[in-house]
Amino acid sequence: MKIAHLADLHLGFRQYHRQTPAGINQREADTALAFRQAVDGVLAARPDAVIVAGDLFHSVRPTNAAIVFAFQQFQRIRADLPDAPIVLIAGNHDTPRSTETGSILRLFDELGVDVATHEARRFSYPQLELSVLAVPHEALAQAERPVLRPDGSARYEVLVAHGEVDGVFPSDRSTVEYGGALVRADEFGPGEWSYVAFGHYHVQTELGPRAWYCGSLEYVSTNPWGELRDEAEKGVAGKSWLLVNLDTGIAEPRPIIPARRVLDLPRLDGSDMSAEELQAAISDRVAAVPGGIADQVVRLVVTGVPRHVGRQLDHAVLRGWKAEALHFQLDLRRPEPTRITGVGAPGRRQTLPDIVQDYLSRRQLPAGIDRAAFVNEGVELVASAERELAED
Amino acid sequence: MGVGAIVRVDAPGRVVFGVVMDAAAYDETRLYTAAVLRQDPEEPLQPVPLGEVRMATDDDVRMALRMDGYTGGNRGTGIPVGTYGSAGLAAPVYLDADFLLGPEAAHLNITGVSGLATKTSAVEFLLASIFQTFPAHKGSVAALCFNVKGPDLCFLDQPAELSTEDLASYARLGLSPTPFDNVRYYAPCKPDGVNLNTLRTHPDLAANTEPLTWGLREVLEYAEVVLNRDDLDAKADAFIDFLADRVVGRDFQAPELHPQEWRVLTFADLEAFFRAIFDSLENSNRGDIWRTHHIATIRKVRNRLGNITTRAKGLVTDDGASNDLPWGAFADRSVYVVDVASVDPLAQDLVFARVVSKLREHLERRDLGVDHVVVFVDELNKYAPADGPDTYVRKMLLDLSERGRYLGLVLFSAQQFRSQVLRRVVGNAGTTIYGRMDPDELATAGYATLSPATKIKLATLPKGELMVRHPHFTQPVFLRFPRPCVLSGREGVERFPPAPDLPFDEAVARQLRSMDPGIATDRVRAIVDGRREDDVRRALARTRQLRPDDVLAYFTAALGRRVEPELVTRRTGVIPLRGTADPYSS
């Protein structure tokens, strides 16, 4: 018994300004491409059931293109796998805030997709000895939640839900999608199900025995860099959906080949670099990207760059990179301000020349300036001013 | 005149107070031997002069027992303990709070044979006396009592009928004959998880009776308590420390396990974690060592920890839901009774150790809610015997008696045979009370300083009389105390017979009613019908923790809505959209 576990497709997701020749946002097209690729994989793997654990669309009112595309893809699955149940739940992105808005997901009911939009539903497929408890975001956001327990009615019992499992998300939460309902692990008892299919967190994560977040198929959050970092920390290589064997409990990632790479280049420390040196270092970093940055989503963080150095960079070159990449973000970060806080008893009070000397010895300087001479000149200037005042 | 009588000898320039310790008869002559209680003036110390001997008056008793030093005035620290009576006198006798509850000395120990209502009654009376007279400038005080047998301490909030004599005695001592105002009861559940394992289950008493349940975190903090058996070695200890420090309640990463990330919060999680270790070792053929721990050690620890949930079922929950004493929110003049009378000895050990350790931790941080806590433990012969294994509970009682007074943690303890209790535990008690004693016990070395007549008196003491040793009293003094104004265990059980064990749904309803008396059993029955007991217990625990305004609504929500199965027949799709190209095709 195999099931395909997909989640967080976010069809209709738009980011950056690049458009396809047909006038569609490029990232929206990328997201669709990833889903089409996943459906290709699902049809090839021929699972006994297909589960989509929420956030099919990026918004409650998706674009017409996204609706038509999703309909076509589900129609493909329905036609090729006529006996496989398809279970679809609403996530926080595709759940309207007021019920009278109605859910676009109900459209897919016409395709033979079993949809849970607001209330939890327990779908029973006796021919497969399979029972699926489908719990959409709205059901978990209510005060009276459904009981997230198997009912013992089938050989294979699967829970599909969309929400934030307590204690799983990274502590800095910069990559956490807002608005997910919090679920305690003891609420659903991971060990009691044949499989628990969760959606909401975009980084593929094992929650426990037979329980997974399968992750999104593309970088569809506002903080793709945080997603990359989480993936690196968890040892997850890119995006994939899961093909799960309910008999063995093994979940096999089926990778998605992305339309373009999302690259967070190794950070540069720009402290004490002149504009020319920094420009050269940035150019080296960009040039070192295998395959180049053309049509890729790229970020380079440079720390310790004073404002005047940033202004002196070659902006024509930077504009070239921005035109070449789908998105090129040069993130220049100012040096950390140095704060000196006095503690204990007051010491000797600094004179004006002391203060000037102290400041000049710390101030960022353009490259090529001899700091000692610079400081001496400043101090001498102050001293001469004081002498003139004394003479007056 | 008799043994125990306080007498006064007047001589020119000197008054001597004494207490009769022995007596002999020669035909019609009576010879009384008295021990000196106090001389006035005390310096220079001189032989007792020949003079007229008179029975002591109220003032004489006050002087003889040095109570003038700590009673009276604005900052008096006297705690009434009973009345001294002789020849129609009923002089109030006070203990010094500084020597009873610290910081000068502390702790109280009571010895006496069973069945004469001496030990428990004396503690109940003394606690009531402390609550009513403990001076405000000394801070706040609460009591925590372990009920270790029968219904002894189960009815502290229920008034008893007192005789005229007792009422007069209360009036003489300046005390109000009322039961304790603020008492909370905690008892582990029975193995079904909803019926309480206590004799205080009468529906009228449910309002202040709560379950005591702990999860994995609470138990593992004190794993050494339940695991200090002979077969546990340093290797097992090391593995338990590893679990407590690195695994339980933390994000634990183990690339070699499946799954790789663990967050163990409950015993069920811990069992899954152990299974993952065993699976990993079996599948990888990496030998018998996991992270320097041998598989046999891991299995041993797993068995011991797993055993806790079986033997202490009802106290320890698999799913981590806990209901604990109000740490940090103890209230002044409140009594907290932990009823462990009917639970497994292992669970008793765990309760003792954890509760006292938590008290100590909070008092050290000064965040318990009160400044002093009196801990009452009966049956020291069982929990701190002079011989026998050095259990964690015994070590804990010893630590409490040796260090507690600096923290405001005061041990009131009782036993039948003082000679068979760990000497350092009873030796640290600043105040000692003796009820009627067993002659065999009196024959032991610890009582050698008592005169034969005193021993005879101790062996024949009537109910309600006792002998007190206190740092201010240079000789033991015989006193009478009134009956405590609370129902005794036997009376309580007769007036409030324990409710029979209820079926699961009714027991749940009863617990909900303790939070909201208006909840009907039928409604609860309809709500829990067909639900898994684990789920119901979990919802009940959450309701108890939060104590919401609308108890039933919260409980229902916590229990969750049932999702009925929908039979799905084979679905047929629709034909593809005609004339519509893929909108995203390039």
PDB file of N, CA and C in Angstrom, chain A residues 24 28 32 36 65-66 68-69 72 75 78 82-83 109-111 114 119-122 124-126 142-147 149 184 192 206 208 234, chain B residues 251 258-261 263 319 531-532 535 538 542 556-557 559-561 563-568 570-571 573-577 580-585:
ATOM      1  N   ILE A  24       3.178  35.987 -17.530  1.00  0.00           N
ATOM      2  CA  ILE A  24       2.885  35.435 -16.201  1.00  0.00           C
ATOM      3  C   ILE A  24       4.115  35.601 -15.319  1.00  0.00           C
ATOM      4  N   GLU A  28       5.551  32.325 -10.345  1.00  0.00           N
ATOM      5  CA  GLU A  28       4.264  31.634 -10.378  1.00  0.00           C
ATOM      6  C   GLU A  28       4.357  30.453 -11.354  1.00  0.00           C
ATOM      7  N   ALA A  32       4.143  26.323 -10.650  1.00  0.00           N
ATOM      8  CA  ALA A  32       3.282  25.415 -11.408  1.00  0.00           C
ATOM      9  C   ALA A  32       4.108  24.278 -12.014  1.00  0.00           C
ATOM     10  N   ARG A  36       3.599  20.304 -11.715  1.00  0.00           N
ATOM     11  CA  ARG A  36       3.426  19.415 -12.873  1.00  0.00           C
ATOM     12  C   ARG A  36       4.437  18.273 -12.810  1.00  0.00           C
ATOM     13  N   ALA A  65      -5.405  31.453 -13.876  1.00  0.00           N
ATOM     14  CA  ALA A  65      -4.428  30.512 -14.417  1.00  0.00           C
ATOM     15  C   ALA A  65      -4.151  29.398 -13.409  1.00  0.00           C
ATOM     16  N   ALA A  66      -3.999  29.770 -12.156  1.00  0.00           N
ATOM     17  CA  ALA A  66      -3.693  28.771 -11.121  1.00  0.00           C
ATOM     18  C   ALA A  66      -4.850  27.790 -10.966  1.00  0.00           C
ATOM     19  N   VAL A  68      -7.193  26.949 -13.233  1.00  0.00           N
ATOM     20  CA  VAL A  68      -7.275  26.068 -14.411  1.00  0.00           C
ATOM     21  C   VAL A  68      -6.159  25.033 -14.379  1.00  0.00           C
ATOM     22  N   PHE A  69      -4.964  25.496 -14.008  1.00  0.00           N
ATOM     23  CA  PHE A  69      -3.819  24.588 -13.987  1.00  0.00           C
ATOM     24  C   PHE A  69      -4.027  23.469 -12.947  1.00  0.00           C
ATOM     25  N   GLN A  72      -6.472  20.994 -14.190  1.00  0.00           N
ATOM     26  CA  GLN A  72      -5.902  20.109 -15.208  1.00  0.00           C
ATOM     27  C   GLN A  72      -5.028  19.026 -14.578  1.00  0.00           C
ATOM     28  N   GLN A  75      -7.065  16.500 -12.840  1.00  0.00           N
ATOM     29  CA  GLN A  75      -7.769  15.703 -13.840  1.00  0.00           C
ATOM     30  C   GLN A  75      -6.831  14.628 -14.399  1.00  0.00           C
ATOM     31  N   ARG A  78      -6.658  11.925 -11.835  1.00  0.00           N
ATOM     32  CA  ARG A  78      -7.933  11.198 -11.793  1.00  0.00           C
ATOM     33  C   ARG A  78      -8.052  10.231 -12.968  1.00  0.00           C
ATOM     34  N   PRO A  82      -7.530   5.927 -11.793  1.00  0.00           N
ATOM     35  CA  PRO A  82      -8.979   6.019 -11.515  1.00  0.00           C
ATOM     36  C   PRO A  82      -9.391   5.395 -10.180  1.00  0.00           C
ATOM     37  N   ASP A  83      -8.597   4.441  -9.710  1.00  0.00           N
ATOM     38  CA  ASP A  83      -8.986   3.779  -8.457  1.00  0.00           C
ATOM     39  C   ASP A  83      -8.337   4.398  -7.223  1.00  0.00           C
ATOM     40  N   ASP A 109     -14.049  18.770  -6.013  1.00  0.00           N
ATOM     41  CA  ASP A 109     -14.962  17.685  -5.665  1.00  0.00           C
ATOM     42  C   ASP A 109     -15.573  17.099  -6.935  1.00  0.00           C
ATOM     43  N   GLU A 110     -15.778  17.977  -7.912  1.00  0.00           N
ATOM     44  CA  GLU A 110     -16.374  17.528  -9.172  1.00  0.00           C
ATOM     45  C   GLU A 110     -15.460  16.571  -9.925  1.00  0.00           C
ATOM     46  N   LEU A 111     -14.179  16.646  -9.599  1.00  0.00           N
ATOM     47  CA  LEU A 111     -13.218  15.766 -10.268  1.00  0.00           C
ATOM     48  C   LEU A 111     -13.099  14.412  -9.580  1.00  0.00           C
ATOM     49  N   ASP A 114     -11.618  13.989  -2.916  1.00  0.00           N
ATOM     50  CA  ASP A 114     -12.296  14.091  -1.622  1.00  0.00           C
ATOM     51  C   ASP A 114     -11.700  15.275  -0.861  1.00  0.00           C
ATOM     52  N   GLU A 119     -14.475  21.572   7.848  1.00  0.00           N
ATOM     53  CA  GLU A 119     -14.659  20.568   8.903  1.00  0.00           C
ATOM     54  C   GLU A 119     -13.775  19.358   8.610  1.00  0.00           C
ATOM     55  N   ALA A 120     -13.409  18.664   9.680  1.00  0.00           N
ATOM     56  CA  ALA A 120     -12.662  17.422   9.486  1.00  0.00           C
ATOM     57  C   ALA A 120     -13.594  16.363   8.908  1.00  0.00           C
ATOM     58  N   ARG A 121     -13.062  15.550   8.023  1.00  0.00           N
ATOM     59  CA  ARG A 121     -13.858  14.461   7.452  1.00  0.00           C
ATOM     60  C   ARG A 121     -13.031  13.181   7.502  1.00  0.00           C
ATOM     61  N   ARG A 122     -13.730  12.075   7.759  1.00  0.00           N
ATOM     62  CA  ARG A 122     -13.044  10.780   7.802  1.00  0.00           C
ATOM     63  C   ARG A 122     -13.514   9.982   6.597  1.00  0.00           C
ATOM     64  N   SER A 124     -13.613   6.851   4.232  1.00  0.00           N
ATOM     65  CA  SER A 124     -13.393   5.410   4.380  1.00  0.00           C
ATOM     66  C   SER A 124     -13.414   4.758   2.997  1.00  0.00           C
ATOM     67  N   TYR A 125     -12.342   4.059   2.667  1.00  0.00           N
ATOM     68  CA  TYR A 125     -12.233   3.383   1.367  1.00  0.00           C
ATOM     69  C   TYR A 125     -12.108   1.886   1.627  1.00  0.00           C
ATOM     70  N   PRO A 126     -13.244   1.205   1.753  1.00  0.00           N
ATOM     71  CA  PRO A 126     -13.181  -0.215   2.156  1.00  0.00           C
ATOM     72  C   PRO A 126     -12.415  -1.082   1.168  1.00  0.00           C
ATOM     73  N   GLN A 142     -10.484  25.955  15.293  1.00  0.00           N
ATOM     74  CA  GLN A 142     -11.678  26.114  16.125  1.00  0.00           C
ATOM     75  C   GLN A 142     -11.382  25.724  17.570  1.00  0.00           C
ATOM     76  N   ALA A 143     -12.247  26.241  18.459  1.00  0.00           N
ATOM     77  CA  ALA A 143     -12.081  25.891  19.881  1.00  0.00           C
ATOM     78  C   ALA A 143     -12.298  24.397  20.091  1.00  0.00           C
ATOM     79  N   GLU A 144     -13.312  23.864  19.448  1.00  0.00           N
ATOM     80  CA  GLU A 144     -13.568  22.427  19.596  1.00  0.00           C
ATOM     81  C   GLU A 144     -12.979  21.695  18.409  1.00  0.00           C
ATOM     82  N   ARG A 145     -11.838  21.158  18.632  1.00  0.00           N
ATOM     83  CA  ARG A 145     -11.133  20.480  17.546  1.00  0.00           C
ATOM     84  C   ARG A 145     -11.660  19.066  17.373  1.00  0.00           C
ATOM     85  N   PRO A 146     -11.426  18.499  16.228  1.00  0.00           N
ATOM     86  CA  PRO A 146     -11.768  17.086  16.080  1.00  0.00           C
ATOM     87  C   PRO A 146     -10.779  16.217  16.854  1.00  0.00           C
ATOM     88  N   VAL A 147     -11.196  15.033  17.203  1.00  0.00           N
ATOM     89  CA  VAL A 147     -10.285  14.089  17.860  1.00  0.00           C
ATOM     90  C   VAL A 147      -9.353  13.534  16.802  1.00  0.00           C
ATOM     91  N   ARG A 149      -7.549  10.942  16.321  1.00  0.00           N
ATOM     92  CA  ARG A 149      -7.216   9.555  16.662  1.00  0.00           C
ATOM     93  C   ARG A 149      -7.794   8.623  15.606  1.00  0.00           C
ATOM     94  N   ARG A 184      -0.365  19.893  19.374  1.00  0.00           N
ATOM     95  CA  ARG A 184       0.575  19.195  20.249  1.00  0.00           C
ATOM     96  C   ARG A 184       0.743  17.769  19.737  1.00  0.00           C
ATOM     97  N   GLU A 192       0.177   5.906  16.653  1.00  0.00           N
ATOM     98  CA  GLU A 192      -1.083   5.169  16.502  1.00  0.00           C
ATOM     99  C   GLU A 192      -1.552   5.082  15.056  1.00  0.00           C
ATOM    100  N   GLU A 206      10.872  14.952   9.421  1.00  0.00           N
ATOM    101  CA  GLU A 206      10.242  13.772  10.018  1.00  0.00           C
ATOM    102  C   GLU A 206       9.783  14.142  11.423  1.00  0.00           C
ATOM    103  N   GLY A 208       8.222  12.022  13.565  1.00  0.00           N
ATOM    104  CA  GLY A 208       8.274  10.873  14.458  1.00  0.00           C
ATOM    105  C   GLY A 208       8.085   9.643  13.591  1.00  0.00           C
ATOM    106  N   LYS A 234      18.989  20.576   8.588  1.00  0.00           N
ATOM    107  CA  LYS A 234      18.335  19.271   8.699  1.00  0.00           C
ATOM    108  C   LYS A 234      18.911  18.258   7.705  1.00  0.00           C
TER     109      LYS A 234
ATOM    110  N   ASP B 251      15.206  18.898  22.251  1.00  0.00           N
ATOM    111  CA  ASP B 251      15.317  18.459  20.859  1.00  0.00           C
ATOM    112  C   ASP B 251      16.579  17.628  20.763  1.00  0.00           C
ATOM    113  N   HIS B 258      15.943   6.277  13.699  1.00  0.00           N
ATOM    114  CA  HIS B 258      14.858   6.583  12.773  1.00  0.00           C
ATOM    115  C   HIS B 258      13.594   6.851  13.586  1.00  0.00           C
ATOM    116  N   PRO B 259      13.064   8.053  13.616  1.00  0.00           N
ATOM    117  CA  PRO B 259      13.547   9.238  12.937  1.00  0.00           C
ATOM    118  C   PRO B 259      14.787   9.822  13.610  1.00  0.00           C
ATOM    119  N   GLN B 260      15.354  10.840  12.951  1.00  0.00           N
ATOM    120  CA  GLN B 260      16.617  11.380  13.463  1.00  0.00           C
ATOM    121  C   GLN B 260      16.405  12.427  14.545  1.00  0.00           C
ATOM    122  N   GLU B 261      15.243  13.042  14.557  1.00  0.00           N
ATOM    123  CA  GLU B 261      14.991  14.084  15.544  1.00  0.00           C
ATOM    124  C   GLU B 261      13.947  13.609  16.538  1.00  0.00           C
ATOM    125  N   ARG B 263      11.762  14.410  20.270  1.00  0.00           N
ATOM    126  CA  ARG B 263      11.349  15.290  21.363  1.00  0.00           C
ATOM    127  C   ARG B 263      10.517  14.408  22.303  1.00  0.00           C
ATOM    128  N   ASP B 319       0.766   9.629  29.133  1.00  0.00           N
ATOM    129  CA  ASP B 319       0.699  10.672  28.110  1.00  0.00           C
ATOM    130  C   ASP B 319       1.199  12.026  28.587  1.00  0.00           C
ATOM    131  N   ARG B 531     -15.979   7.276  23.501  1.00  0.00           N
ATOM    132  CA  ARG B 531     -14.651   7.883  23.404  1.00  0.00           C
ATOM    133  C   ARG B 531     -13.615   6.973  24.045  1.00  0.00           C
ATOM    134  N   ARG B 532     -12.382   7.112  23.578  1.00  0.00           N
ATOM    135  CA  ARG B 532     -11.311   6.315  24.184  1.00  0.00           C
ATOM    136  C   ARG B 532     -10.980   6.895  25.555  1.00  0.00           C
ATOM    137  N   ASP B 535      -8.233   9.439  25.787  1.00  0.00           N
ATOM    138  CA  ASP B 535      -8.597  10.788  25.333  1.00  0.00           C
ATOM    139  C   ASP B 535      -9.394  11.518  26.414  1.00  0.00           C
ATOM    140  N   ARG B 538      -7.137  12.635  29.189  1.00  0.00           N
ATOM    141  CA  ARG B 538      -6.314  13.770  28.772  1.00  0.00           C
ATOM    142  C   ARG B 538      -7.137  15.067  28.820  1.00  0.00           C
ATOM    143  N   ARG B 542      -6.567  18.376  31.232  1.00  0.00           N
ATOM    144  CA  ARG B 542      -6.425  19.754  30.730  1.00  0.00           C
ATOM    145  C   ARG B 542      -7.474  20.663  31.367  1.00  0.00           C
ATOM    146  N   THR B 556     -15.608  19.488  26.773  1.00  0.00           N
ATOM    147  CA  THR B 556     -16.099  18.969  25.493  1.00  0.00           C
ATOM    148  C   THR B 556     -15.151  19.380  24.368  1.00  0.00           C
ATOM    149  N   ALA B 557     -14.711  20.639  24.412  1.00  0.00           N
ATOM    150  CA  ALA B 557     -13.797  21.102  23.366  1.00  0.00           C
ATOM    151  C   ALA B 557     -12.469  20.365  23.443  1.00  0.00           C
ATOM    152  N   LEU B 559     -11.955  17.469  24.555  1.00  0.00           N
ATOM    153  CA  LEU B 559     -12.145  16.079  24.136  1.00  0.00           C
ATOM    154  C   LEU B 559     -12.144  15.981  22.616  1.00  0.00           C
ATOM    155  N   GLY B 560     -12.564  17.039  21.983  1.00  0.00           N
ATOM    156  CA  GLY B 560     -12.548  17.055  20.517  1.00  0.00           C
ATOM    157  C   GLY B 560     -13.818  16.495  19.926  1.00  0.00           C
ATOM    158  N   ARG B 561     -14.075  16.970  18.715  1.00  0.00           N
ATOM    159  CA  ARG B 561     -15.294  16.531  18.030  1.00  0.00           C
ATOM    160  C   ARG B 561     -15.033  15.200  17.338  1.00  0.00           C
ATOM    161  N   VAL B 563     -15.319  12.581  14.492  1.00  0.00           N
ATOM    162  CA  VAL B 563     -15.492  12.657  13.045  1.00  0.00           C
ATOM    163  C   VAL B 563     -16.006  11.307  12.571  1.00  0.00           C
ATOM    164  N   GLU B 564     -17.249  11.284  12.123  1.00  0.00           N
ATOM    165  CA  GLU B 564     -17.851  10.022  11.697  1.00  0.00           C
ATOM    166  C   GLU B 564     -17.317   9.629  10.322  1.00  0.00           C
ATOM    167  N   PRO B 565     -17.125   8.350  10.123  1.00  0.00           N
ATOM    168  CA  PRO B 565     -16.612   7.935   8.811  1.00  0.00           C
ATOM    169  C   PRO B 565     -17.635   8.141   7.689  1.00  0.00           C
ATOM    170  N   GLU B 566     -17.124   8.498   6.545  1.00  0.00           N
ATOM    171  CA  GLU B 566     -17.980   8.626   5.355  1.00  0.00           C
ATOM    172  C   GLU B 566     -17.508   7.579   4.364  1.00  0.00           C
ATOM    173  N   LEU B 567     -18.414   6.741   3.970  1.00  0.00           N
ATOM    174  CA  LEU B 567     -18.050   5.695   3.016  1.00  0.00           C
ATOM    175  C   LEU B 567     -17.917   6.327   1.636  1.00  0.00           C
ATOM    176  N   VAL B 568     -16.730   6.206   1.062  1.00  0.00           N
ATOM    177  CA  VAL B 568     -16.502   6.807  -0.252  1.00  0.00           C
ATOM    178  C   VAL B 568     -16.539   5.721  -1.304  1.00  0.00           C
ATOM    179  N   ARG B 570     -16.346   4.529  -5.372  1.00  0.00           N
ATOM    180  CA  ARG B 570     -15.431   4.895  -6.463  1.00  0.00           C
ATOM    181  C   ARG B 570     -15.958   6.122  -7.172  1.00  0.00           C
ATOM    182  N   ARG B 571     -15.075   7.092  -7.339  1.00  0.00           N
ATOM    183  CA  ARG B 571     -15.485   8.346  -7.950  1.00  0.00           C
ATOM    184  C   ARG B 571     -15.047   8.359  -9.412  1.00  0.00           C
ATOM    185  N   GLY B 573     -14.194  10.881 -12.576  1.00  0.00           N
ATOM    186  CA  GLY B 573     -13.880  12.274 -12.817  1.00  0.00           C
ATOM    187  C   GLY B 573     -14.688  12.835 -13.966  1.00  0.00           C
ATOM    188  N   VAL B 574     -14.308  13.999 -14.353  1.00  0.00           N
ATOM    189  CA  VAL B 574     -14.963  14.625 -15.508  1.00  0.00           C
ATOM    190  C   VAL B 574     -13.978  14.639 -16.662  1.00  0.00           C
ATOM    191  N   ILE B 575     -14.494  14.834 -17.819  1.00  0.00           N
ATOM    192  CA  ILE B 575     -13.610  14.840 -18.975  1.00  0.00           C
ATOM    193  C   ILE B 575     -12.742  16.102 -18.933  1.00  0.00           C
ATOM    194  N   PRO B 576     -11.575  16.036 -19.578  1.00  0.00           N
ATOM    195  CA  PRO B 576     -10.682  17.196 -19.517  1.00  0.00           C
ATOM    196  C   PRO B 576     -11.344  18.447 -20.079  1.00  0.00           C
ATOM    197  N   LEU B 577     -10.841  19.583 -19.598  1.00  0.00           N
ATOM    198  CA  LEU B 577     -11.338  20.862 -20.109  1.00  0.00           C
ATOM    199  C   LEU B 577     -10.929  20.968 -21.580  1.00  0.00           C
ATOM    200  N   THR B 580      -8.680  24.244 -23.609  1.00  0.00           N
ATOM    201  CA  THR B 580      -7.959  25.062 -22.628  1.00  0.00           C
ATOM    202  C   THR B 580      -6.525  24.559 -22.534  1.00  0.00           C
ATOM    203  N   ALA B 581      -5.607  25.395 -22.937  1.00  0.00           N
ATOM    204  CA  ALA B 581      -4.208  24.994 -22.882  1.00  0.00           C
ATOM    205  C   ALA B 581      -3.681  25.174 -21.467  1.00  0.00           C
ATOM    206  N   ASP B 582      -2.534  24.536 -21.207  1.00  0.00           N
ATOM    207  CA  ASP B 582      -1.871  24.726 -19.923  1.00  0.00           C
ATOM    208  C   ASP B 582      -1.486  26.205 -19.804  1.00  0.00           C
ATOM    209  N   PRO B 583      -2.054  26.897 -18.835  1.00  0.00           N
ATOM    210  CA  PRO B 583      -1.804  28.339 -18.759  1.00  0.00           C
ATOM    211  C   PRO B 583      -0.349  28.684 -18.490  1.00  0.00           C
ATOM    212  N   TYR B 584       0.427  27.731 -17.992  1.00  0.00           N
ATOM    213  CA  TYR B 584       1.819  28.027 -17.654  1.00  0.00           C
ATOM    214  C   TYR B 584       2.804  27.454 -18.667  1.00  0.00           C
ATOM    215  N   SER B 585       2.263  26.859 -19.774  1.00  0.00           N
ATOM    216  CA  SER B 585       3.194  26.267 -20.722  1.00  0.00           C
ATOM    217  C   SER B 585       3.977  27.402 -21.393  1.00  0.00           C
TER     218      SER B 585
END
